PDB file of C-alpha atoms in Angstrom:
ATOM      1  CA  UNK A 617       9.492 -31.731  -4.875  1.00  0.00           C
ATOM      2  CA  UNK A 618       9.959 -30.559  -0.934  1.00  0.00           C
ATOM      3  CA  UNK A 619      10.584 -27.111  -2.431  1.00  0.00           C
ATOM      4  CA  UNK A 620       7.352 -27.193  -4.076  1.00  0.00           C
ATOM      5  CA  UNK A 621       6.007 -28.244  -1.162  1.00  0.00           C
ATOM      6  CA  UNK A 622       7.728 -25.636   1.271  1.00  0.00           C
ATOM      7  CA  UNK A 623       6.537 -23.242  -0.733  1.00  0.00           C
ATOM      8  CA  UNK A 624       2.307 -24.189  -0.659  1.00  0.00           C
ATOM      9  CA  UNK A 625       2.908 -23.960   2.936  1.00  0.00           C
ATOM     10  CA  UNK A 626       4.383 -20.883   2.829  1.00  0.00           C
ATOM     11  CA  UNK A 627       0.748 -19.694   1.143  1.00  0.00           C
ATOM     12  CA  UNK A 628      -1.993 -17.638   3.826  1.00  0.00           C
ATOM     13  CA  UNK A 629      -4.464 -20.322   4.236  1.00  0.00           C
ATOM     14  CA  UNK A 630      -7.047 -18.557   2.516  1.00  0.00           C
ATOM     15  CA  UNK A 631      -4.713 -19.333  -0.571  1.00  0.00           C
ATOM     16  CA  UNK A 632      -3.889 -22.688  -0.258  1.00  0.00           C
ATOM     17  CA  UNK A 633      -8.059 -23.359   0.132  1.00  0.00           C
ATOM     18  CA  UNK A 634      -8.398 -21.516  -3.291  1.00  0.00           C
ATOM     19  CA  UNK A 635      -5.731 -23.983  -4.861  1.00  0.00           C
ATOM     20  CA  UNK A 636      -7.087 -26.658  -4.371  1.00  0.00           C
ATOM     21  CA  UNK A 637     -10.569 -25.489  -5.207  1.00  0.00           C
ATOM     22  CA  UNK A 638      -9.272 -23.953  -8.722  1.00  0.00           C
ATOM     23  CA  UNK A 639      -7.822 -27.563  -8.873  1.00  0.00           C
ATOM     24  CA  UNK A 640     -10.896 -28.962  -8.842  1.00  0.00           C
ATOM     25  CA  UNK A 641     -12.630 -26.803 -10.931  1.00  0.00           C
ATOM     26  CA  UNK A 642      -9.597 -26.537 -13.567  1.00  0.00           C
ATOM     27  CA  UNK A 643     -10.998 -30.423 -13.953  1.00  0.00           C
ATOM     28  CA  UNK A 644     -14.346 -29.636 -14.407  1.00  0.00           C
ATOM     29  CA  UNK A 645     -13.435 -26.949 -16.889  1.00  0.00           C
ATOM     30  CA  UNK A 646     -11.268 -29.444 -19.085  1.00  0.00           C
ATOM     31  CA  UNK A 647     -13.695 -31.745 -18.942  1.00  0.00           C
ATOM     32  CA  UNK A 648     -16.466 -29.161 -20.245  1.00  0.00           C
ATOM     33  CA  UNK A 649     -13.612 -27.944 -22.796  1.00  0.00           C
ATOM     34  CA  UNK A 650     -14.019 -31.389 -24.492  1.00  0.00           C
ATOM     35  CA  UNK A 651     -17.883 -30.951 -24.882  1.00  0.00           C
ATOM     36  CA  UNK A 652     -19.105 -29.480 -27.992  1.00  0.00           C
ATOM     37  CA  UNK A 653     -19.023 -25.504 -27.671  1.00  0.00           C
ATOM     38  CA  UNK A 654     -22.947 -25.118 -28.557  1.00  0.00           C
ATOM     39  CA  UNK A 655     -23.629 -27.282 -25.596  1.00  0.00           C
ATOM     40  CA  UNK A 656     -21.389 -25.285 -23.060  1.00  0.00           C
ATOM     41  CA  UNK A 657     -21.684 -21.643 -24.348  1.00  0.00           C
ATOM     42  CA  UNK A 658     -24.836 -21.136 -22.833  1.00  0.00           C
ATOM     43  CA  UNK A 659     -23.144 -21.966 -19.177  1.00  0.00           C
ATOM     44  CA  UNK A 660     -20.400 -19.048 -20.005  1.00  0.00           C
ATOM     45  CA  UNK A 661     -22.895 -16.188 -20.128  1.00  0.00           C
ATOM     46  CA  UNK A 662     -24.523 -13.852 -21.962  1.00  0.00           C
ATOM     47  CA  UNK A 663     -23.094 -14.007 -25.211  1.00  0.00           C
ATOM     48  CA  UNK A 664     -21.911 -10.821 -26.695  1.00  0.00           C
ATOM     49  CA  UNK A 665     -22.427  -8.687 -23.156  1.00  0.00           C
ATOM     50  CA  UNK A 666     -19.644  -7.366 -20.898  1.00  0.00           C
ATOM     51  CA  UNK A 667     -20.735  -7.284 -16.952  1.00  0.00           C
ATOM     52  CA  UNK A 668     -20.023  -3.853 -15.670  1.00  0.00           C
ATOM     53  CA  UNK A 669     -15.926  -2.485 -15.506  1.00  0.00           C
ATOM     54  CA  UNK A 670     -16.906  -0.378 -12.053  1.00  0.00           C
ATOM     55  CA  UNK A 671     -18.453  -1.259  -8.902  1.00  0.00           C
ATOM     56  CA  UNK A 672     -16.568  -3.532  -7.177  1.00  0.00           C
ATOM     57  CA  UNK A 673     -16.291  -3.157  -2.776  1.00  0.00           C
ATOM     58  CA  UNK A 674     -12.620  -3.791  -1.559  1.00  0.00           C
ATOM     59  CA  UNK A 675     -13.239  -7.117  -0.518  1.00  0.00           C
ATOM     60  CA  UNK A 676     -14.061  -8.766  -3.793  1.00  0.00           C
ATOM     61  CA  UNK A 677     -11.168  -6.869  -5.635  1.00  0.00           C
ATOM     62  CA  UNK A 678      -9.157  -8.728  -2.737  1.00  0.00           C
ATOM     63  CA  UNK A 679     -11.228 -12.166  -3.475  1.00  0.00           C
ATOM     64  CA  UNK A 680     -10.943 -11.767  -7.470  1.00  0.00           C
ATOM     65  CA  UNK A 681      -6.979 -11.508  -7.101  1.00  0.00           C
ATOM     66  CA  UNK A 682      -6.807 -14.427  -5.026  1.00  0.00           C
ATOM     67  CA  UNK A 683      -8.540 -16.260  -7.252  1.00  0.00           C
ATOM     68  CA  UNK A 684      -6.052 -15.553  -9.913  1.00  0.00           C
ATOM     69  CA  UNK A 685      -3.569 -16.242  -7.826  1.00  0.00           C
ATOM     70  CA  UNK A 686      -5.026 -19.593  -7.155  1.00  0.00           C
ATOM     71  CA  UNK A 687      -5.927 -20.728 -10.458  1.00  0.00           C
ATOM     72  CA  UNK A 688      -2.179 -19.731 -11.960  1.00  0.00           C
ATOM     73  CA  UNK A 689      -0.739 -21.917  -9.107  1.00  0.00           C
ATOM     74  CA  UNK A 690      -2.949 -24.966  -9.742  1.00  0.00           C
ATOM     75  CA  UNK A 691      -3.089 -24.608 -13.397  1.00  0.00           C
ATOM     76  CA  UNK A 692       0.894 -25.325 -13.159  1.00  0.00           C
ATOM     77  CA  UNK A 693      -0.052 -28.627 -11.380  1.00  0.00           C
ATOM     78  CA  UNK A 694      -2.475 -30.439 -13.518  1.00  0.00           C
ATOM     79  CA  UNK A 695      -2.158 -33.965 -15.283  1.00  0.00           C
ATOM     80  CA  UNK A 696      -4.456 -32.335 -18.339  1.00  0.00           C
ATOM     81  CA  UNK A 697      -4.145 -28.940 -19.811  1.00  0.00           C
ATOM     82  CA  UNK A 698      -4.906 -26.036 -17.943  1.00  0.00           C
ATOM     83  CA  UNK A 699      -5.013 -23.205 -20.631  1.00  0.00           C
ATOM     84  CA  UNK A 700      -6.017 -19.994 -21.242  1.00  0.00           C
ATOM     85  CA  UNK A 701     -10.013 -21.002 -21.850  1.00  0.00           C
ATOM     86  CA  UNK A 702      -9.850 -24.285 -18.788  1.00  0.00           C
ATOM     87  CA  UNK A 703      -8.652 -21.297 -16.312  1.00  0.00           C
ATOM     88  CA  UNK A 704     -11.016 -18.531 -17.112  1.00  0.00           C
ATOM     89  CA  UNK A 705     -14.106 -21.362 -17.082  1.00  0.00           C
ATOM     90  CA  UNK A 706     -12.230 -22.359 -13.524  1.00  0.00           C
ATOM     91  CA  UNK A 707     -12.233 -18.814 -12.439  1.00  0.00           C
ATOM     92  CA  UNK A 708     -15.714 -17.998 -13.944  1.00  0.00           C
ATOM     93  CA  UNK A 709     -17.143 -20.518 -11.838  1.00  0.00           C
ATOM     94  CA  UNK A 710     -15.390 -19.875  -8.488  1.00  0.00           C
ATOM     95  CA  UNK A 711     -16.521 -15.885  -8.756  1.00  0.00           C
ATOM     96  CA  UNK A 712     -19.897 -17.460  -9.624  1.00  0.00           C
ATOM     97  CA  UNK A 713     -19.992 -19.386  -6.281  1.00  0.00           C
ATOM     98  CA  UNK A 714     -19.159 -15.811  -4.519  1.00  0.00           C
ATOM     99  CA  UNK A 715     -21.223 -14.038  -6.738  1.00  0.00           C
ATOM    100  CA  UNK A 716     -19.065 -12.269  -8.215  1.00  0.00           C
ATOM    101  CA  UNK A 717     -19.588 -11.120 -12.141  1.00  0.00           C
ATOM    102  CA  UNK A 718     -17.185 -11.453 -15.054  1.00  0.00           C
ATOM    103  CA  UNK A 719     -17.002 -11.676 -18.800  1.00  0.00           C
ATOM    104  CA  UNK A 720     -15.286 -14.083 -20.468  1.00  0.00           C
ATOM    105  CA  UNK A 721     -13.661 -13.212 -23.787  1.00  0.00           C
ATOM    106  CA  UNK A 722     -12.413 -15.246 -26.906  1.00  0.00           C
ATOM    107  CA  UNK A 723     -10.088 -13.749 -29.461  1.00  0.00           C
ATOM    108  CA  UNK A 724      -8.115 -14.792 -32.491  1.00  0.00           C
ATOM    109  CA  UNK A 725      -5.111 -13.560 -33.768  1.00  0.00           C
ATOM    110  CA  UNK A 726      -2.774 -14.912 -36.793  1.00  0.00           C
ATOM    111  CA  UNK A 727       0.931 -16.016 -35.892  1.00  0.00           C
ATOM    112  CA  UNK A 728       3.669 -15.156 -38.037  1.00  0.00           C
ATOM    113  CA  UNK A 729       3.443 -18.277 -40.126  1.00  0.00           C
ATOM    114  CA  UNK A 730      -0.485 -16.929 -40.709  1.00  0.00           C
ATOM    115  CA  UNK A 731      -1.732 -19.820 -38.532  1.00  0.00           C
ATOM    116  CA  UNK A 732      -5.116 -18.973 -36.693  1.00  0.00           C
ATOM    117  CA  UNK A 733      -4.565 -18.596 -32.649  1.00  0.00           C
ATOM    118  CA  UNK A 734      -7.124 -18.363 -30.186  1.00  0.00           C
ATOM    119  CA  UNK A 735      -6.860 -17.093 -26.477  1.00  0.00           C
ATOM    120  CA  UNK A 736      -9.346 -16.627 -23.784  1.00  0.00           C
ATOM    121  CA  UNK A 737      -9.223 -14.315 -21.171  1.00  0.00           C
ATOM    122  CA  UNK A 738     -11.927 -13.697 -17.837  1.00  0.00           C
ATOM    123  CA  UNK A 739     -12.097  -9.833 -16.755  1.00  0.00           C
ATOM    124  CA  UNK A 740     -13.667  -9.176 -13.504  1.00  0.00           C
ATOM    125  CA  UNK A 741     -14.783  -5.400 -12.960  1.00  0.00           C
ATOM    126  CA  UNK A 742     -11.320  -3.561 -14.056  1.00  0.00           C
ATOM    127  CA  UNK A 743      -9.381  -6.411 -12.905  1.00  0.00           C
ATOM    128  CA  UNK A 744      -8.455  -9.359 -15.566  1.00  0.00           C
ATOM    129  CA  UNK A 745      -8.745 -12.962 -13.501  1.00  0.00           C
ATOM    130  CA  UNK A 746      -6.621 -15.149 -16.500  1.00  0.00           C
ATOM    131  CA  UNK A 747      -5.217 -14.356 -19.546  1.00  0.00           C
ATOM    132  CA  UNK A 748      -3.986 -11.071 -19.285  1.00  0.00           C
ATOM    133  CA  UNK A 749      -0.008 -12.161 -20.709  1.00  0.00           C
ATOM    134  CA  UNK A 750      -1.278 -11.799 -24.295  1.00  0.00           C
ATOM    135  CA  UNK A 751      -4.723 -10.703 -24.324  1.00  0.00           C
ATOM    136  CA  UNK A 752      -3.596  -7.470 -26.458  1.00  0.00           C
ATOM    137  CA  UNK A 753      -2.549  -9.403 -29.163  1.00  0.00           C
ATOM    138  CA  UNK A 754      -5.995 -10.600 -30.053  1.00  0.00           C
ATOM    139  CA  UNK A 755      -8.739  -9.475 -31.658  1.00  0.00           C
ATOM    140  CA  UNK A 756     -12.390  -9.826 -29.685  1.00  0.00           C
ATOM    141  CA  UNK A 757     -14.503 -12.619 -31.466  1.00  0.00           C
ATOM    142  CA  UNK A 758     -16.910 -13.830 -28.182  1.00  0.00           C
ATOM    143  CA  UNK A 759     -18.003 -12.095 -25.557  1.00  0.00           C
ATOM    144  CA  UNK A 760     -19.667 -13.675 -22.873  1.00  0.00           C
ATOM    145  CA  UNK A 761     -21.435 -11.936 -19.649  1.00  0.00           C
ATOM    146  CA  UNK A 762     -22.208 -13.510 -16.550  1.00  0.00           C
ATOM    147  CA  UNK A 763     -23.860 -10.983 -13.824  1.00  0.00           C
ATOM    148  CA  UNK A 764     -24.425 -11.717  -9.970  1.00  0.00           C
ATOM    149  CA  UNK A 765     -28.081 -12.521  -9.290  1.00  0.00           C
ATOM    150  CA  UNK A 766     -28.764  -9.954  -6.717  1.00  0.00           C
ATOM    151  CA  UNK A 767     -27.333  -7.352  -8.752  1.00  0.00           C
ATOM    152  CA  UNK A 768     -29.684  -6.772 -11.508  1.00  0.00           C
ATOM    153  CA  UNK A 769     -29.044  -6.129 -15.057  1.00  0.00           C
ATOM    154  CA  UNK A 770     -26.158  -3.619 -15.349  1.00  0.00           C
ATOM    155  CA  UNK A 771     -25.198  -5.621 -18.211  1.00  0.00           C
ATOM    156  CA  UNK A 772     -23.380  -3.297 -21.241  1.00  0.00           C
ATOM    157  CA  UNK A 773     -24.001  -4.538 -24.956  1.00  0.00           C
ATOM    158  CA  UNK A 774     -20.861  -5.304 -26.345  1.00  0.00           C
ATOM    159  CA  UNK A 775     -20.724  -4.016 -30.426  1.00  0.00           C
ATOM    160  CA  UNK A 776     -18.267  -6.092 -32.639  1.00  0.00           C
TER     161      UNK A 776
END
């Protein structure tokens, strides 16, 4: 426990802000999780539209990794499950508050038993926020878009 501890200390503070905010939001998420999905797919996005993979300034490349950062970290700590789709609604939102776009994605994949998997994953320009350990092994089945206000429609139509 004091190692765990020792070691959110050890964070830059601009870190250790972001934890507890993806904390907070990772609760908010779960609790939306539990919702029917017709009633909280229209929060996500766009459905089936990517936000652009280019023009991102250095400083929200720098704000989009520490908001990965921050939602890995928290999502360790949480009395409810924290998985793949809770952490890329977290991280959604908090590049939402700085706006920030993303796309959410959904996939589905069979195991080697033939049992139906699902992961969700959050890209952010070229960067991906959550999900990235297995995304490959998934096929695309949802795409949702969520664009900054200010920045127009630069919105690409994604073909399934």
């Amino acid at each position: 426990m004091f190692r765990k501890v020792k070691s959110y200390f050890s964070l830059p503070g601009t870190i250790r802000r972001l934890v507890w905010e993806a904390y907070i939001l990772l609760g908010w998420a779960r609790v939306q999780k539990a919702r029917p999905f017709a009633k909280i797919a229209p929060r996500l996005g766009t459905p089936m539209v990517e936000t652009p993979v280019t023009g991102l300034n250095r400083t929200q490349v720098v704000e989009i990794r520490n908001i990965s950062k921050a939602v890995m970290i928290a999502s360790k700590y949480t009395f409810w499950e924290s998985q793949c789709l809770v952490m890329a609604i977290a991280a959604m939102k908090m590049l939402e508050r700085r706006n920030i776009a993303s796309t959410l994605y959904m996939g589905t994949a069979r195991n080697k038993q033939g049992q139906l998997m699902a992961h969700a994953w959050l890209r952010s320009g070229k960067l991906i926020v959550t999900g990235a350990d297995t995304m490959d092994q998934y096929t695309v089945v949802g795409v949702f878009g969520k664009r900054c206000p200010e920045k127009g429609s630069g919105e690409i139509v994604y073909d399934a």
